[in-house]
Coordinates of C-alpha atoms and ligand atoms in Angstrom, one line a residue:
M1 CA 19.3 -13.7 -44.0
A2 CA 17.9 -17.1 -43.1
T3 CA 15.2 -18.3 -45.5
T4 CA 13.2 -21.4 -46.0
K5 CA 12.9 -20.9 -49.7
K6 CA 14.6 -23.4 -51.8
D7 CA 17.8 -22.6 -53.8
I8 CA 16.6 -22.7 -57.4
R9 CA 20.0 -23.7 -58.6
A10 CA 19.6 -27.1 -56.8
L11 CA 17.1 -28.0 -59.4
S12 CA 18.1 -29.8 -62.6
K13 CA 16.8 -28.5 -65.9
E14 CA 14.2 -31.3 -66.0
Q15 CA 13.0 -30.4 -62.5
L16 CA 12.6 -26.8 -63.5
R17 CA 10.6 -27.8 -66.6
E18 CA 8.3 -29.9 -64.4
F19 CA 7.9 -27.0 -61.9
F20 CA 6.7 -24.7 -64.7
E21 CA 4.4 -27.4 -66.0
K22 CA 2.9 -27.8 -62.6
Q23 CA 2.3 -24.1 -62.4
G24 CA 0.3 -24.3 -65.6
D25 CA 3.0 -22.7 -67.7
K26 CA 5.0 -24.1 -70.5
A27 CA 7.9 -26.5 -69.8
F28 CA 10.0 -24.4 -72.1
R29 CA 10.0 -21.6 -69.5
G30 CA 12.2 -24.0 -67.5
N31 CA 14.8 -23.9 -70.2
Q32 CA 14.8 -20.1 -70.3
V33 CA 15.2 -19.8 -66.6
Y34 CA 17.9 -22.5 -66.5
E35 CA 19.8 -20.6 -69.2
W36 CA 19.6 -17.4 -67.1
L37 CA 20.9 -19.3 -64.0
W38 CA 23.7 -21.2 -65.6
Q39 CA 24.8 -19.6 -68.8
K40 CA 24.0 -16.0 -68.1
G41 CA 24.9 -16.1 -64.4
A42 CA 21.8 -14.2 -63.3
H43 CA 22.0 -13.1 -59.7
S44 CA 18.4 -12.1 -59.4
F45 CA 15.1 -13.0 -60.9
D46 CA 14.8 -9.4 -62.1
D47 CA 17.7 -10.0 -64.5
M48 CA 15.5 -12.5 -66.4
T49 CA 14.2 -10.0 -68.9
N50 CA 12.6 -12.4 -71.3
V51 CA 10.4 -13.8 -68.5
S52 CA 7.2 -11.9 -67.5
I53 CA 7.1 -9.8 -64.4
E54 CA 4.4 -12.1 -62.9
T55 CA 6.5 -15.2 -63.5
R56 CA 9.6 -13.5 -62.0
Q57 CA 7.5 -12.6 -58.9
M58 CA 6.2 -16.2 -58.7
L59 CA 9.8 -17.4 -58.7
E60 CA 10.8 -14.8 -56.1
D61 CA 8.0 -16.2 -53.9
N62 CA 9.2 -19.7 -54.2
F63 CA 13.0 -19.6 -54.5
V64 CA 16.2 -17.9 -53.8
I65 CA 19.3 -17.7 -56.0
N66 CA 22.2 -18.5 -53.8
H67 CA 25.4 -17.0 -55.2
I68 CA 28.8 -17.0 -53.8
K69 CA 30.6 -13.7 -53.3
V70 CA 34.3 -13.2 -53.6
D71 CA 34.9 -11.5 -50.2
T72 CA 38.5 -10.7 -50.5
M73 CA 41.0 -11.4 -53.3
Q74 CA 44.7 -11.5 -52.6
R75 CA 47.4 -11.5 -55.2
S76 CA 50.8 -13.2 -54.6
N77 CA 54.0 -11.7 -56.0
D78 CA 54.2 -14.8 -58.2
G79 CA 50.8 -14.1 -59.8
T80 CA 48.8 -16.6 -57.8
I81 CA 45.4 -15.2 -56.7
K82 CA 43.5 -16.4 -53.6
N83 CA 39.8 -15.8 -53.3
A84 CA 38.1 -16.0 -49.9
V85 CA 34.6 -16.9 -51.0
R86 CA 31.5 -16.1 -48.8
L87 CA 28.7 -18.6 -49.1
H88 CA 25.0 -17.7 -48.6
D89 CA 25.1 -18.7 -45.0
G90 CA 28.2 -16.6 -44.2
L91 CA 30.7 -19.4 -44.1
I92 CA 33.9 -18.9 -46.1
V93 CA 36.0 -21.2 -48.3
E94 CA 39.0 -20.5 -50.4
S95 CA 39.9 -21.1 -54.0
V96 CA 43.1 -20.3 -55.8
L97 CA 44.1 -19.3 -59.3
I98 CA 47.5 -20.6 -60.3
P99 CA 49.0 -19.1 -63.5
T100 CA 51.9 -20.5 -65.5
K101 CA 53.2 -19.4 -68.9
T102 CA 50.7 -21.6 -70.7
R103 CA 47.9 -22.5 -68.3
T104 CA 45.6 -21.1 -65.7
T105 CA 44.7 -23.7 -63.0
A106 CA 41.8 -23.3 -60.6
C107 CA 42.2 -25.0 -57.2
V108 CA 38.8 -25.3 -55.7
S109 CA 37.2 -26.3 -52.4
S110 CA 34.7 -29.1 -52.0
Q111 CA 33.8 -28.7 -48.3
V112 CA 33.8 -26.0 -45.6
G113 CA 36.6 -27.4 -43.4
C114 CA 37.5 -31.1 -43.9
S115 CA 36.2 -34.5 -42.9
L116 CA 39.8 -35.8 -42.5
D117 CA 42.5 -35.2 -40.0
C118 CA 45.9 -35.0 -41.8
K119 CA 48.3 -33.7 -39.2
F120 CA 50.2 -31.5 -41.7
C121 CA 47.3 -29.7 -43.2
A122 CA 45.8 -26.4 -42.0
T123 CA 42.4 -27.2 -43.3
A124 CA 42.1 -30.3 -41.2
R125 CA 42.2 -28.1 -38.1
L126 CA 38.9 -26.5 -39.0
K127 CA 36.9 -29.8 -38.9
R128 CA 34.2 -30.3 -41.4
M129 CA 31.4 -27.7 -41.2
R130 CA 29.4 -28.7 -44.2
N131 CA 29.6 -29.9 -47.8
L132 CA 29.5 -27.5 -50.6
N133 CA 26.5 -27.6 -53.0
P134 CA 27.2 -28.2 -56.7
D135 CA 26.5 -24.6 -57.5
E136 CA 28.9 -23.4 -54.8
I137 CA 31.7 -25.5 -56.4
Y138 CA 30.7 -24.4 -59.9
D139 CA 30.7 -20.7 -58.9
Q140 CA 34.2 -20.9 -57.6
V141 CA 35.3 -22.1 -61.0
V142 CA 33.4 -19.3 -62.8
A143 CA 34.9 -16.7 -60.5
I144 CA 38.4 -17.9 -61.4
D145 CA 37.6 -18.2 -65.1
N146 CA 36.6 -14.5 -65.0
E147 CA 39.7 -13.5 -63.1
S148 CA 41.8 -15.4 -65.6
K149 CA 40.2 -13.6 -68.5
L150 CA 40.6 -10.3 -66.7
Y151 CA 44.2 -10.6 -65.5
F152 CA 45.8 -13.1 -67.9
K153 CA 43.6 -12.5 -71.0
R154 CA 42.8 -16.2 -71.4
P155 CA 40.2 -18.5 -70.0
L156 CA 40.8 -21.0 -67.3
S157 CA 42.5 -24.2 -68.6
N158 CA 42.6 -26.7 -65.8
I159 CA 40.9 -27.5 -62.5
V160 CA 42.2 -29.3 -59.5
F161 CA 40.0 -30.3 -56.5
M162 CA 42.8 -29.6 -54.1
G163 CA 41.4 -26.8 -52.1
M164 CA 39.6 -27.3 -48.8
G165 CA 37.8 -30.5 -48.1
E166 CA 37.8 -34.2 -49.2
P167 CA 36.0 -34.4 -52.5
L168 CA 35.1 -38.0 -52.1
M169 CA 33.3 -37.3 -48.9
N170 CA 31.1 -35.0 -50.9
Y171 CA 31.0 -37.2 -54.0
N172 CA 27.5 -36.5 -55.4
N173 CA 27.8 -32.8 -55.3
V174 CA 31.4 -32.8 -56.7
I175 CA 30.1 -35.0 -59.6
K176 CA 27.2 -32.7 -60.2
A177 CA 29.5 -29.7 -60.3
I178 CA 31.9 -31.4 -62.7
D179 CA 28.9 -32.4 -64.9
K180 CA 28.0 -28.7 -65.1
I181 CA 31.6 -27.6 -65.7
T182 CA 32.0 -30.0 -68.6
S183 CA 28.6 -29.6 -70.2
E184 CA 28.0 -27.3 -73.1
E185 CA 25.4 -25.5 -71.0
G186 CA 28.1 -24.8 -68.4
L187 CA 31.7 -24.1 -69.2
G188 CA 32.2 -26.9 -71.8
M189 CA 35.6 -27.9 -70.3
S190 CA 37.1 -31.3 -71.1
P191 CA 37.1 -33.7 -68.1
K192 CA 40.7 -34.5 -69.0
R193 CA 41.6 -31.0 -67.7
I194 CA 40.1 -31.8 -64.3
T195 CA 41.8 -33.6 -61.5
V196 CA 40.1 -34.8 -58.3
S197 CA 42.5 -35.3 -55.5
T198 CA 41.7 -37.6 -52.6
S199 CA 43.4 -38.9 -49.5
G200 CA 42.1 -42.2 -50.6
V201 CA 38.6 -43.5 -49.8
P202 CA 38.7 -47.0 -51.4
K203 CA 35.0 -47.6 -51.8
M204 CA 34.5 -44.2 -53.4
I205 CA 37.4 -44.7 -55.8
K206 CA 35.7 -47.9 -56.9
K207 CA 32.4 -46.1 -57.3
M208 CA 34.0 -43.5 -59.5
A209 CA 35.4 -46.2 -61.7
D210 CA 32.0 -47.9 -61.9
D211 CA 30.4 -44.5 -62.8
G212 CA 32.8 -44.2 -65.7
V213 CA 34.2 -40.8 -64.8
K214 CA 36.5 -39.2 -67.3
F215 CA 38.5 -36.9 -65.1
N216 CA 42.0 -37.6 -63.6
L217 CA 42.6 -39.0 -60.2
A218 CA 45.3 -37.9 -57.7
I219 CA 46.0 -39.6 -54.4
S220 CA 47.6 -37.8 -51.5
L221 CA 49.9 -40.7 -50.6
H222 CA 52.8 -39.2 -48.5
S223 CA 53.8 -42.7 -47.3
A224 CA 53.5 -46.2 -48.6
I225 CA 54.0 -47.7 -45.2
D226 CA 50.9 -48.1 -43.1
E227 CA 52.4 -47.3 -39.7
V228 CA 54.0 -44.1 -41.0
R229 CA 50.9 -43.1 -43.0
T230 CA 48.6 -43.6 -40.0
T231 CA 50.8 -41.3 -37.9
I232 CA 50.4 -38.4 -40.3
M233 CA 47.0 -39.3 -41.8
P234 CA 45.2 -41.0 -39.0
F235 CA 42.2 -42.1 -41.1
N236 CA 44.6 -44.5 -42.8
D237 CA 43.8 -46.8 -39.9
N238 CA 40.3 -47.3 -41.4
F239 CA 41.4 -47.3 -45.0
P240 CA 44.8 -49.1 -45.0
L241 CA 47.1 -49.1 -48.0
E242 CA 46.1 -52.6 -49.0
D243 CA 42.5 -51.5 -49.5
L244 CA 43.7 -48.4 -51.3
R245 CA 45.9 -50.5 -53.6
E246 CA 42.9 -52.8 -54.4
A247 CA 40.7 -49.8 -55.2
L248 CA 43.4 -48.3 -57.4
E249 CA 43.8 -51.5 -59.3
Y250 CA 40.1 -51.6 -59.8
W251 CA 40.1 -48.0 -61.0
Y252 CA 42.8 -48.6 -63.5
A253 CA 41.3 -51.8 -64.8
K254 CA 38.0 -49.9 -65.5
T255 CA 39.3 -46.5 -66.6
K256 CA 42.8 -47.1 -68.0
S257 CA 43.6 -43.7 -66.5
K258 CA 47.0 -43.3 -64.9
I259 CA 47.1 -42.1 -61.2
S260 CA 49.1 -39.3 -59.8
Y261 CA 50.5 -39.7 -56.3
E262 CA 51.0 -36.5 -54.3
Y263 CA 53.9 -36.8 -51.9
V264 CA 55.6 -34.6 -49.4
V265 CA 59.0 -35.6 -47.9
W266 CA 59.5 -34.6 -44.3
N267 CA 62.5 -34.7 -42.1
G268 CA 62.5 -37.8 -39.8
I269 CA 59.1 -39.0 -41.0
N270 CA 59.4 -40.5 -44.5
D271 CA 63.0 -39.6 -45.6
T272 CA 64.7 -43.0 -45.3
Q273 CA 65.6 -45.6 -47.9
K274 CA 62.9 -47.8 -46.4
D275 CA 60.3 -45.2 -47.2
I276 CA 61.6 -44.8 -50.7
D277 CA 61.6 -48.6 -51.3
A278 CA 58.0 -48.8 -50.1
L279 CA 56.9 -46.0 -52.5
V280 CA 58.7 -47.6 -55.5
K281 CA 57.0 -50.9 -54.7
F282 CA 53.6 -49.2 -54.4
C283 CA 54.1 -47.4 -57.7
K284 CA 54.4 -50.7 -59.5
Y285 CA 50.9 -51.8 -58.7
V286 CA 49.2 -49.4 -61.1
P287 CA 50.5 -47.1 -63.9
C288 CA 51.2 -43.8 -62.2
K289 CA 53.4 -40.8 -61.7
V290 CA 54.7 -39.1 -58.6
N291 CA 54.4 -35.4 -57.8
I292 CA 56.7 -34.4 -55.0
I293 CA 55.2 -31.3 -53.4
E294 CA 57.2 -28.9 -51.4
Y295 CA 56.0 -28.7 -47.8
N296 CA 54.3 -25.5 -46.8
P297 CA 54.7 -24.9 -43.1
I298 CA 51.5 -24.3 -41.3
D299 CA 53.0 -23.0 -38.0
D300 CA 54.0 -25.3 -35.2
G301 CA 57.2 -26.7 -36.6
E302 CA 56.2 -30.2 -36.0
F303 CA 56.8 -31.0 -39.7
Q304 CA 59.8 -29.9 -41.6
Q305 CA 60.6 -30.2 -45.3
A306 CA 63.3 -32.9 -45.8
S307 CA 66.8 -32.0 -47.0
P308 CA 67.6 -31.5 -50.7
E309 CA 69.7 -34.7 -50.5
A310 CA 66.7 -36.7 -49.2
L311 CA 64.5 -35.4 -52.0
Q312 CA 67.2 -36.2 -54.6
N313 CA 67.4 -39.7 -53.3
Y314 CA 63.7 -40.1 -53.9
I315 CA 64.0 -38.7 -57.4
D316 CA 66.9 -40.9 -58.3
C317 CA 65.3 -44.1 -57.0
L318 CA 62.0 -43.4 -58.7
E319 CA 63.7 -42.6 -62.0
K320 CA 65.9 -45.6 -61.8
N321 CA 62.7 -47.6 -61.6
R322 CA 61.3 -45.8 -64.6
I323 CA 58.6 -44.0 -62.5
V324 CA 57.8 -40.5 -63.8
V325 CA 58.5 -38.0 -61.0
N326 CA 57.8 -34.2 -61.0
V327 CA 58.9 -31.8 -58.3
R328 CA 56.2 -29.2 -57.7
R329 CA 57.4 -25.8 -56.6
S330 CA 54.9 -24.1 -54.3
R331 CA 53.0 -21.1 -55.5
G332 CA 51.3 -18.3 -53.5
K333 CA 53.0 -19.1 -50.2
D334 CA 53.2 -15.4 -49.3
I335 CA 49.4 -15.2 -49.2
D336 CA 48.8 -18.6 -47.6
A337 CA 47.5 -20.0 -50.8
A338 CA 49.7 -23.0 -51.2
C339 CA 48.7 -26.6 -50.7
G340 CA 47.6 -27.3 -47.2
Q341 CA 47.5 -23.6 -46.2
L342 CA 43.9 -22.9 -46.9
A343 CA 42.3 -22.1 -43.6
N344 CA 40.2 -19.0 -43.6
K345 CA 43.0 -16.8 -42.3
S346 CA 42.1 -14.0 -44.6
Ligands
SAH401 N1 41.5 -34.0 -49.3 C1 42.0 -34.1 -50.6 C2 42.0 -32.7 -51.3 C3 43.0 -31.7 -50.6 S1 44.3 -31.6 -51.7 C4 43.3 -34.7 -50.6 O1 43.8 -35.0 -49.5 O2 43.9 -35.0 -51.7 C5 45.5 -30.8 -50.8 C6 46.8 -31.4 -51.1 O3 47.9 -30.7 -50.4 C7 46.9 -32.8 -50.7 O4 47.8 -33.5 -51.5 C8 47.5 -32.7 -49.3 O5 48.1 -33.9 -48.9 C9 48.5 -31.6 -49.6 N2 48.9 -30.8 -48.4 C10 48.2 -30.7 -47.3 N3 48.9 -29.9 -46.4 C11 50.0 -29.6 -47.0 C12 51.1 -28.8 -46.6 N4 51.2 -28.1 -45.4 N5 52.2 -28.6 -47.5 C13 52.1 -29.2 -48.7 N6 51.1 -30.0 -49.1 C14 50.1 -30.2 -48.3

């Protein structure tokens, strides 16, 4: 239902304390309510049993608690789980739980739709509808943490911002969500277990470096040749590789944190020696590793995964140049949960 009341979870602890003080109550009440909202996951003011009924009513009159709701949950035959998450305004985003023998990784969304226009990605076809709020990002993580405990008997171990959306186009909210995820009042996770993936927005990469963030950075590179990259990722026209390179050098100088390049190899697009040479050269600018991702078809057949020989050629050349390369097998393909397949189909 449409409401003009403010989402109480948009308030920081300090703001909540101030609110109570203004109401003539004790600032400490703000701490109690904050704890209910963030540590105890209260969905309604009535849950807050150590708060008086009058105060609960006053909160009810002023605020709403917007919680996400897992609308549908699909399980892949490889164990991957995809959640279609309904937001308070009815829009849907998706998040994915990826289990391995030793880890559970949550792949979370940062926007409804996406600001960018990568030709090979299903999310890009949705266009950006809105940014997610910090609590909407945080709630996706909590939902996956709960599923991990339920189905795999262990808490979530890693988070990747590789769901729907471009995290650096919703930077402030992503940072607030990560602050909550890493704080002892939230999930207390180490930032080293969190990776933010971006198509590469140079000025935001520099800002992150200036802000001293402690999480990992992944770049969806896919080509180290401007003309090729612009064909498949048209925004590259505005943020050419030279600017990206400069931003990454800046990032490394400030953070000393290695970069991961995400890379898909497609037939007839980036499968020649020239493409490989350009990647090898790009990898020498800043300490990095390359993750070769399997292509997940999104329908029209315009893009096709390159041959095993082409992939092997990439691997051999990178390794010969002492660049670490991993090949990432796709997970959850049967439920459209793999990279680039998130598009509200469920
Ligand atoms: N916008 C951010 C976050 C999305 S991450 C970014 O671009 O990094 C999603 C990852 O999956 C990106 O590396 C993206 O390039 C990749 N991807 C998109 N579509 C894909 C597809 N169909 N198959 C495989 N990987 C894909």
